[in-house]
Amino acid sequence: AQKITQTQPGMFVQEKEAVTLDCTYDTSDPSYGLFWYKQPSSGEMIFLIYQGSYDQQNATEGRYSLNFQKARKSANLVISASQLGDSAMYFCAMREGNAGGTSYGKLTFGQGTILTVHP
Amino acid sequence: EPEVTQTPSHQVTQMGQEVILRCVPISNHLYFYWYRQILGQKVEFLVSFYNNEISEKSEIFDDQFSVERPDGSNFTLKIRSTKLEDSAMYFCASSLPRTAFFGQGTRLTVV
């Protein structure tokens, strides 16, 4: 079974609008962390945001926020006020056993969503 | 801002040759990783490294792969006898609990 599922192969958004990229995960570990990365066409992996399973609040970093719904096992990335430079592949990833900061385990990635921002 | 640095950015090698991919992790990080991404596919974990030894490896990380930290700053991935299917982007990463920073990657092409 897939541990991380990103069901949207591609998404389109108009510049200055908000967009939500979906991510669902599967784990039996109560302690885990969820990461989002941006991969532009140049290929590098840029860390965007992190959410721990025991965090009381949804994570936010500038225009990025994470809509964390633990019971549904979803961790959707919300990008507000989209910019042309947001066009990229976006990956969701999970590290199990990390919510308490006690694990440095591997990241398991989803398949990614290609986001295209239209002017 | 501290960053993970990888060299070279691109490498072309002949099948059967050995390659060494190099990484300089962020200095106060203790855990280091190698991942790979075959073109158009998802990122796959290869190996994690802590305290000068492998802490976890995937089934991809077979005997043709090895890692070491030769001098306290560099972190290397060696592929002993490259195969066509080793062609991929290889990422080094270093980590704190709530972050994991990736280098810009080395694009390896085996011909």
PDB file of C-alpha atoms in Angstrom:
ATOM      1  CA  ALA A   1       0.000   0.000   0.000  1.00  0.00           C
ATOM      2  CA  GLN A   2       1.149   3.512  -0.774  1.00  0.00           C
ATOM      3  CA  LYS A   3       2.259   5.413   2.302  1.00  0.00           C
ATOM      4  CA  ILE A   4       1.852   8.798   0.628  1.00  0.00           C
ATOM      5  CA  THR A   5      -0.764   9.463  -2.029  1.00  0.00           C
ATOM      6  CA  GLN A   6      -1.004  12.584  -4.124  1.00  0.00           C
ATOM      7  CA  THR A   7      -4.061  12.125  -6.304  1.00  0.00           C
ATOM      8  CA  GLN A   8      -3.648  15.218  -8.486  1.00  0.00           C
ATOM      9  CA  PRO A   9      -1.082  14.648 -11.242  1.00  0.00           C
ATOM     10  CA  GLY A  10      -1.546  18.247 -12.373  1.00  0.00           C
ATOM     11  CA  MET A  11      -3.212  21.388 -11.101  1.00  0.00           C
ATOM     12  CA  PHE A  12      -3.811  24.773 -12.678  1.00  0.00           C
ATOM     13  CA  VAL A  13      -4.365  28.050 -10.866  1.00  0.00           C
ATOM     14  CA  GLN A  14      -4.727  31.662 -11.869  1.00  0.00           C
ATOM     15  CA  GLU A  15      -2.083  34.052 -10.627  1.00  0.00           C
ATOM     16  CA  LYS A  16      -2.996  35.648  -7.264  1.00  0.00           C
ATOM     17  CA  GLU A  17      -5.501  32.931  -6.415  1.00  0.00           C
ATOM     18  CA  ALA A  18      -5.116  30.246  -3.766  1.00  0.00           C
ATOM     19  CA  VAL A  19      -4.609  26.584  -4.565  1.00  0.00           C
ATOM     20  CA  THR A  20      -4.754  23.400  -2.505  1.00  0.00           C
ATOM     21  CA  LEU A  21      -2.552  20.412  -3.263  1.00  0.00           C
ATOM     22  CA  ASP A  22      -3.808  17.175  -1.776  1.00  0.00           C
ATOM     23  CA  CYS A  23      -1.824  14.631   0.212  1.00  0.00           C
ATOM     24  CA  THR A  24      -3.072  11.618   2.132  1.00  0.00           C
ATOM     25  CA  TYR A  25      -0.892   9.295   4.112  1.00  0.00           C
ATOM     26  CA  ASP A  26      -1.006   5.894   5.683  1.00  0.00           C
ATOM     27  CA  THR A  27       0.782   4.983   8.883  1.00  0.00           C
ATOM     28  CA  SER A  28       0.086   3.053  12.054  1.00  0.00           C
ATOM     29  CA  ASP A  29       2.767   4.992  13.905  1.00  0.00           C
ATOM     30  CA  PRO A  30       1.205   7.668  16.164  1.00  0.00           C
ATOM     31  CA  SER A  31       4.361   9.733  15.865  1.00  0.00           C
ATOM     32  CA  TYR A  32       5.225  11.071  12.420  1.00  0.00           C
ATOM     33  CA  GLY A  33       6.085  14.197  10.498  1.00  0.00           C
ATOM     34  CA  LEU A  34       4.861  15.466   7.167  1.00  0.00           C
ATOM     35  CA  PHE A  35       6.950  17.535   4.788  1.00  0.00           C
ATOM     36  CA  TRP A  36       6.246  19.419   1.581  1.00  0.00           C
ATOM     37  CA  TYR A  37       8.850  20.160  -1.060  1.00  0.00           C
ATOM     38  CA  LYS A  38       8.888  22.215  -4.236  1.00  0.00           C
ATOM     39  CA  GLN A  39      10.855  20.992  -7.229  1.00  0.00           C
ATOM     40  CA  PRO A  40      11.161  23.580  -9.999  1.00  0.00           C
ATOM     41  CA  SER A  41      12.219  22.628 -13.505  1.00  0.00           C
ATOM     42  CA  SER A  42      15.843  23.202 -12.523  1.00  0.00           C
ATOM     43  CA  GLY A  43      15.565  20.062 -10.378  1.00  0.00           C
ATOM     44  CA  GLU A  44      16.459  21.083  -6.843  1.00  0.00           C
ATOM     45  CA  MET A  45      14.279  20.061  -3.898  1.00  0.00           C
ATOM     46  CA  ILE A  46      13.217  23.049  -1.812  1.00  0.00           C
ATOM     47  CA  PHE A  47      11.855  22.435   1.684  1.00  0.00           C
ATOM     48  CA  LEU A  48       8.610  24.358   2.231  1.00  0.00           C
ATOM     49  CA  ILE A  49       6.856  23.329   5.430  1.00  0.00           C
ATOM     50  CA  TYR A  50       6.667  20.710   8.170  1.00  0.00           C
ATOM     51  CA  GLN A  51       3.833  19.389  10.331  1.00  0.00           C
ATOM     52  CA  GLY A  52       4.324  17.068  13.287  1.00  0.00           C
ATOM     53  CA  SER A  53       1.561  14.648  14.200  1.00  0.00           C
ATOM     54  CA  TYR A  54       1.339  16.082  17.715  1.00  0.00           C
ATOM     55  CA  ASP A  55       1.493  19.717  16.695  1.00  0.00           C
ATOM     56  CA  GLN A  56      -1.484  21.586  18.102  1.00  0.00           C
ATOM     57  CA  GLN A  57      -1.756  24.029  15.239  1.00  0.00           C
ATOM     58  CA  ASN A  58      -1.565  23.768  11.490  1.00  0.00           C
ATOM     59  CA  ALA A  59       1.828  24.795  10.170  1.00  0.00           C
ATOM     60  CA  THR A  60       2.264  28.042   8.268  1.00  0.00           C
ATOM     61  CA  GLU A  61       5.283  29.494   6.463  1.00  0.00           C
ATOM     62  CA  GLY A  62       4.628  32.713   4.613  1.00  0.00           C
ATOM     63  CA  ARG A  63       2.238  31.950   1.751  1.00  0.00           C
ATOM     64  CA  TYR A  64       2.308  28.235   2.530  1.00  0.00           C
ATOM     65  CA  SER A  65       0.015  26.622   5.040  1.00  0.00           C
ATOM     66  CA  LEU A  66      -0.797  23.050   5.816  1.00  0.00           C
ATOM     67  CA  ASN A  67      -4.376  21.885   6.251  1.00  0.00           C
ATOM     68  CA  PHE A  68      -3.718  18.981   8.610  1.00  0.00           C
ATOM     69  CA  GLN A  69      -6.666  16.681   9.244  1.00  0.00           C
ATOM     70  CA  LYS A  70      -5.317  13.899  11.403  1.00  0.00           C
ATOM     71  CA  ALA A  71      -8.462  11.776  11.531  1.00  0.00           C
ATOM     72  CA  ARG A  72      -8.651  11.797   7.740  1.00  0.00           C
ATOM     73  CA  LYS A  73      -4.887  11.308   7.434  1.00  0.00           C
ATOM     74  CA  SER A  74      -4.569  14.228   5.107  1.00  0.00           C
ATOM     75  CA  ALA A  75      -2.004  17.021   4.980  1.00  0.00           C
ATOM     76  CA  ASN A  76      -2.945  19.314   2.143  1.00  0.00           C
ATOM     77  CA  LEU A  77      -0.699  22.199   1.141  1.00  0.00           C
ATOM     78  CA  VAL A  78      -2.390  25.537   0.596  1.00  0.00           C
ATOM     79  CA  ILE A  79      -0.561  28.164  -1.405  1.00  0.00           C
ATOM     80  CA  SER A  80      -2.122  31.600  -1.114  1.00  0.00           C
ATOM     81  CA  ALA A  81      -1.773  34.402  -3.664  1.00  0.00           C
ATOM     82  CA  SER A  82      -0.136  32.199  -6.295  1.00  0.00           C
ATOM     83  CA  GLN A  83       2.772  33.621  -8.247  1.00  0.00           C
ATOM     84  CA  LEU A  84       4.173  32.587 -11.618  1.00  0.00           C
ATOM     85  CA  GLY A  85       7.268  31.359  -9.812  1.00  0.00           C
ATOM     86  CA  ASP A  86       5.162  28.833  -7.925  1.00  0.00           C
ATOM     87  CA  SER A  87       4.895  26.733 -11.096  1.00  0.00           C
ATOM     88  CA  ALA A  88       6.738  23.525 -10.180  1.00  0.00           C
ATOM     89  CA  MET A  89       6.341  19.937  -9.029  1.00  0.00           C
ATOM     90  CA  TYR A  90       5.270  19.629  -5.402  1.00  0.00           C
ATOM     91  CA  PHE A  91       6.012  16.577  -3.288  1.00  0.00           C
ATOM     92  CA  CYS A  92       4.488  15.488  -0.013  1.00  0.00           C
ATOM     93  CA  ALA A  93       6.649  13.257   2.184  1.00  0.00           C
ATOM     94  CA  MET A  94       6.371  11.497   5.531  1.00  0.00           C
ATOM     95  CA  ARG A  95       8.876  10.595   8.195  1.00  0.00           C
ATOM     96  CA  GLU A  96       7.585   8.083  10.685  1.00  0.00           C
ATOM     97  CA  GLY A  97       8.485   8.292  14.352  1.00  0.00           C
ATOM     98  CA  ASN A  98       9.357  11.989  14.138  1.00  0.00           C
ATOM     99  CA  ALA A  99       6.627  14.000  15.865  1.00  0.00           C
ATOM    100  CA  GLY A 100       8.577  14.193  19.080  1.00  0.00           C
ATOM    101  CA  GLY A 101      11.757  15.039  17.261  1.00  0.00           C
ATOM    102  CA  THR A 102      13.271  11.734  18.250  1.00  0.00           C
ATOM    103  CA  SER A 103      13.598  10.156  14.873  1.00  0.00           C
ATOM    104  CA  TYR A 104      15.673  11.029  11.885  1.00  0.00           C
ATOM    105  CA  GLY A 105      14.234   8.316   9.720  1.00  0.00           C
ATOM    106  CA  LYS A 106      13.928   8.296   5.967  1.00  0.00           C
ATOM    107  CA  LEU A 107      11.401  10.344   4.067  1.00  0.00           C
ATOM    108  CA  THR A 108       8.828   8.494   1.966  1.00  0.00           C
ATOM    109  CA  PHE A 109       7.605  10.575  -0.940  1.00  0.00           C
ATOM    110  CA  GLY A 110       4.418  10.757  -2.924  1.00  0.00           C
ATOM    111  CA  GLN A 111       4.279  10.859  -6.701  1.00  0.00           C
ATOM    112  CA  GLY A 112       4.041  14.617  -6.833  1.00  0.00           C
ATOM    113  CA  THR A 113       1.671  17.202  -8.293  1.00  0.00           C
ATOM    114  CA  ILE A 114       2.663  19.522 -11.111  1.00  0.00           C
ATOM    115  CA  LEU A 115       1.326  22.995 -10.440  1.00  0.00           C
ATOM    116  CA  THR A 116       0.977  25.466 -13.278  1.00  0.00           C
ATOM    117  CA  VAL A 117       0.219  29.102 -12.479  1.00  0.00           C
ATOM    118  CA  HIS A 118      -1.427  31.027 -15.312  1.00  0.00           C
ATOM    119  CA  PRO A 119      -1.013  34.812 -15.639  1.00  0.00           C
TER     120      PRO A 119
ATOM    121  CA  GLU B   1      21.541  30.523   4.955  1.00  0.00           C
ATOM    122  CA  PRO B   2      23.284  27.172   5.354  1.00  0.00           C
ATOM    123  CA  GLU B   3      22.836  24.751   2.504  1.00  0.00           C
ATOM    124  CA  VAL B   4      23.719  21.277   1.336  1.00  0.00           C
ATOM    125  CA  THR B   5      26.206  21.355  -1.524  1.00  0.00           C
ATOM    126  CA  GLN B   6      26.612  18.591  -4.092  1.00  0.00           C
ATOM    127  CA  THR B   7      29.264  18.058  -6.745  1.00  0.00           C
ATOM    128  CA  PRO B   8      29.299  17.538  -9.624  1.00  0.00           C
ATOM    129  CA  SER B   9      25.977  18.875 -10.863  1.00  0.00           C
ATOM    130  CA  HIS B  10      26.129  16.593 -13.882  1.00  0.00           C
ATOM    131  CA  GLN B  11      28.121  13.430 -14.570  1.00  0.00           C
ATOM    132  CA  VAL B  12      28.180  11.231 -17.615  1.00  0.00           C
ATOM    133  CA  THR B  13      29.850   7.856 -17.234  1.00  0.00           C
ATOM    134  CA  GLN B  14      30.224   4.683 -19.192  1.00  0.00           C
ATOM    135  CA  MET B  15      28.450   1.542 -18.060  1.00  0.00           C
ATOM    136  CA  GLY B  16      30.647  -0.467 -15.726  1.00  0.00           C
ATOM    137  CA  GLN B  17      32.637   2.519 -14.512  1.00  0.00           C
ATOM    138  CA  GLU B  18      32.810   3.670 -10.908  1.00  0.00           C
ATOM    139  CA  VAL B  19      31.432   7.056  -9.905  1.00  0.00           C
ATOM    140  CA  ILE B  20      31.687   9.028  -6.699  1.00  0.00           C
ATOM    141  CA  LEU B  21      29.090  11.636  -5.898  1.00  0.00           C
ATOM    142  CA  ARG B  22      30.061  14.217  -3.307  1.00  0.00           C
ATOM    143  CA  CYS B  23      28.078  16.174  -0.764  1.00  0.00           C
ATOM    144  CA  VAL B  24      28.855  18.706   1.932  1.00  0.00           C
ATOM    145  CA  PRO B  25      25.982  18.564   4.470  1.00  0.00           C
ATOM    146  CA  ILE B  26      24.977  21.420   6.745  1.00  0.00           C
ATOM    147  CA  SER B  27      27.614  21.627   9.434  1.00  0.00           C
ATOM    148  CA  ASN B  28      25.538  21.191  12.595  1.00  0.00           C
ATOM    149  CA  HIS B  29      23.434  18.371  11.185  1.00  0.00           C
ATOM    150  CA  LEU B  30      24.124  14.844  12.315  1.00  0.00           C
ATOM    151  CA  TYR B  31      22.071  12.694   9.947  1.00  0.00           C
ATOM    152  CA  PHE B  32      22.785  12.459   6.250  1.00  0.00           C
ATOM    153  CA  TYR B  33      20.962  10.743   3.454  1.00  0.00           C
ATOM    154  CA  TRP B  34      21.101   9.829  -0.184  1.00  0.00           C
ATOM    155  CA  TYR B  35      17.976   9.705  -2.334  1.00  0.00           C
ATOM    156  CA  ARG B  36      17.527   9.221  -6.035  1.00  0.00           C
ATOM    157  CA  GLN B  37      14.909  10.293  -8.528  1.00  0.00           C
ATOM    158  CA  ILE B  38      14.650   8.539 -11.856  1.00  0.00           C
ATOM    159  CA  LEU B  39      13.390  10.977 -14.473  1.00  0.00           C
ATOM    160  CA  GLY B  40       9.705  11.694 -14.046  1.00  0.00           C
ATOM    161  CA  GLN B  41       9.334   9.451 -11.036  1.00  0.00           C
ATOM    162  CA  LYS B  42       9.122   9.956  -7.314  1.00  0.00           C
ATOM    163  CA  VAL B  43      12.037  10.428  -4.987  1.00  0.00           C
ATOM    164  CA  GLU B  44      13.336   7.169  -3.487  1.00  0.00           C
ATOM    165  CA  PHE B  45      15.345   6.681  -0.316  1.00  0.00           C
ATOM    166  CA  LEU B  46      18.703   4.959  -0.663  1.00  0.00           C
ATOM    167  CA  VAL B  47      20.549   5.199   2.643  1.00  0.00           C
ATOM    168  CA  SER B  48      20.854   7.142   5.875  1.00  0.00           C
ATOM    169  CA  PHE B  49      24.094   7.704   7.763  1.00  0.00           C
ATOM    170  CA  TYR B  50      24.760   8.676  11.357  1.00  0.00           C
ATOM    171  CA  ASN B  51      27.847   8.652  13.530  1.00  0.00           C
ATOM    172  CA  ASN B  52      29.982   7.290  10.719  1.00  0.00           C
ATOM    173  CA  GLU B  53      27.830   4.315   9.965  1.00  0.00           C
ATOM    174  CA  ILE B  54      24.781   3.356   7.960  1.00  0.00           C
ATOM    175  CA  SER B  55      21.621   3.626  10.069  1.00  0.00           C
ATOM    176  CA  GLU B  56      19.156   2.432   7.422  1.00  0.00           C
ATOM    177  CA  LYS B  57      19.264   1.376   3.783  1.00  0.00           C
ATOM    178  CA  SER B  58      16.711   0.467   1.174  1.00  0.00           C
ATOM    179  CA  GLU B  59      16.591  -2.587  -1.048  1.00  0.00           C
ATOM    180  CA  ILE B  60      17.938  -0.401  -3.848  1.00  0.00           C
ATOM    181  CA  PHE B  61      21.161   0.117  -1.893  1.00  0.00           C
ATOM    182  CA  ASP B  62      22.842  -3.135  -2.836  1.00  0.00           C
ATOM    183  CA  ASP B  63      26.494  -4.150  -2.796  1.00  0.00           C
ATOM    184  CA  GLN B  64      27.428  -1.872  -5.669  1.00  0.00           C
ATOM    185  CA  PHE B  65      26.660   1.169  -3.510  1.00  0.00           C
ATOM    186  CA  SER B  66      28.688   2.475  -0.592  1.00  0.00           C
ATOM    187  CA  VAL B  67      28.794   5.636   1.484  1.00  0.00           C
ATOM    188  CA  GLU B  68      31.413   7.232   3.641  1.00  0.00           C
ATOM    189  CA  ARG B  69      32.327  10.430   5.396  1.00  0.00           C
ATOM    190  CA  PRO B  70      36.041  10.544   4.699  1.00  0.00           C
ATOM    191  CA  ASP B  71      37.032  13.802   6.359  1.00  0.00           C
ATOM    192  CA  GLY B  72      34.289  15.044   8.687  1.00  0.00           C
ATOM    193  CA  SER B  73      32.748  17.404   6.159  1.00  0.00           C
ATOM    194  CA  ASN B  74      32.261  15.522   2.895  1.00  0.00           C
ATOM    195  CA  PHE B  75      29.735  12.734   2.509  1.00  0.00           C
ATOM    196  CA  THR B  76      30.116  10.518  -0.546  1.00  0.00           C
ATOM    197  CA  LEU B  77      28.097   7.966  -2.462  1.00  0.00           C
ATOM    198  CA  LYS B  78      30.078   5.516  -4.543  1.00  0.00           C
ATOM    199  CA  ILE B  79      28.574   3.354  -7.259  1.00  0.00           C
ATOM    200  CA  ARG B  80      31.129   0.688  -8.102  1.00  0.00           C
ATOM    201  CA  SER B  81      30.008  -0.582 -11.481  1.00  0.00           C
ATOM    202  CA  THR B  82      27.359   1.616 -12.977  1.00  0.00           C
ATOM    203  CA  LYS B  83      24.424   0.223 -14.925  1.00  0.00           C
ATOM    204  CA  LEU B  84      22.141   1.971 -17.375  1.00  0.00           C
ATOM    205  CA  GLU B  85      19.351   1.886 -14.812  1.00  0.00           C
ATOM    206  CA  ASP B  86      21.479   3.908 -12.368  1.00  0.00           C
ATOM    207  CA  SER B  87      20.822   6.964 -14.513  1.00  0.00           C
ATOM    208  CA  ALA B  88      18.946   9.337 -12.216  1.00  0.00           C
ATOM    209  CA  MET B  89      19.162  12.499 -10.167  1.00  0.00           C
ATOM    210  CA  TYR B  90      20.911  11.754  -6.886  1.00  0.00           C
ATOM    211  CA  PHE B  91      20.137  13.973  -3.919  1.00  0.00           C
ATOM    212  CA  CYS B  92      22.052  14.322  -0.703  1.00  0.00           C
ATOM    213  CA  ALA B  93      20.125  15.553   2.329  1.00  0.00           C
ATOM    214  CA  SER B  94      20.910  16.479   5.886  1.00  0.00           C
ATOM    215  CA  SER B  95      18.439  16.733   8.678  1.00  0.00           C
ATOM    216  CA  LEU B  96      17.228  18.111  11.948  1.00  0.00           C
ATOM    217  CA  PRO B  97      13.994  16.670  13.422  1.00  0.00           C
ATOM    218  CA  ARG B  98      11.620  19.124  11.788  1.00  0.00           C
ATOM    219  CA  THR B  99      13.498  19.838   8.591  1.00  0.00           C
ATOM    220  CA  ALA B 100      15.348  17.936   5.921  1.00  0.00           C
ATOM    221  CA  PHE B 101      17.351  20.013   3.465  1.00  0.00           C
ATOM    222  CA  PHE B 102      18.340  18.673   0.095  1.00  0.00           C
ATOM    223  CA  GLY B 103      21.263  19.562  -2.103  1.00  0.00           C
ATOM    224  CA  GLN B 104      20.712  20.684  -5.661  1.00  0.00           C
ATOM    225  CA  GLY B 105      21.333  17.145  -6.915  1.00  0.00           C
ATOM    226  CA  THR B 106      23.767  15.370  -9.222  1.00  0.00           C
ATOM    227  CA  ARG B 107      22.314  14.252 -12.517  1.00  0.00           C
ATOM    228  CA  LEU B 108      24.027  10.967 -13.375  1.00  0.00           C
ATOM    229  CA  THR B 109      23.790   9.644 -16.902  1.00  0.00           C
ATOM    230  CA  VAL B 110      25.141   6.172 -17.641  1.00  0.00           C
ATOM    231  CA  VAL B 111      25.800   5.480 -21.314  1.00  0.00           C
TER     232      VAL B 111
END
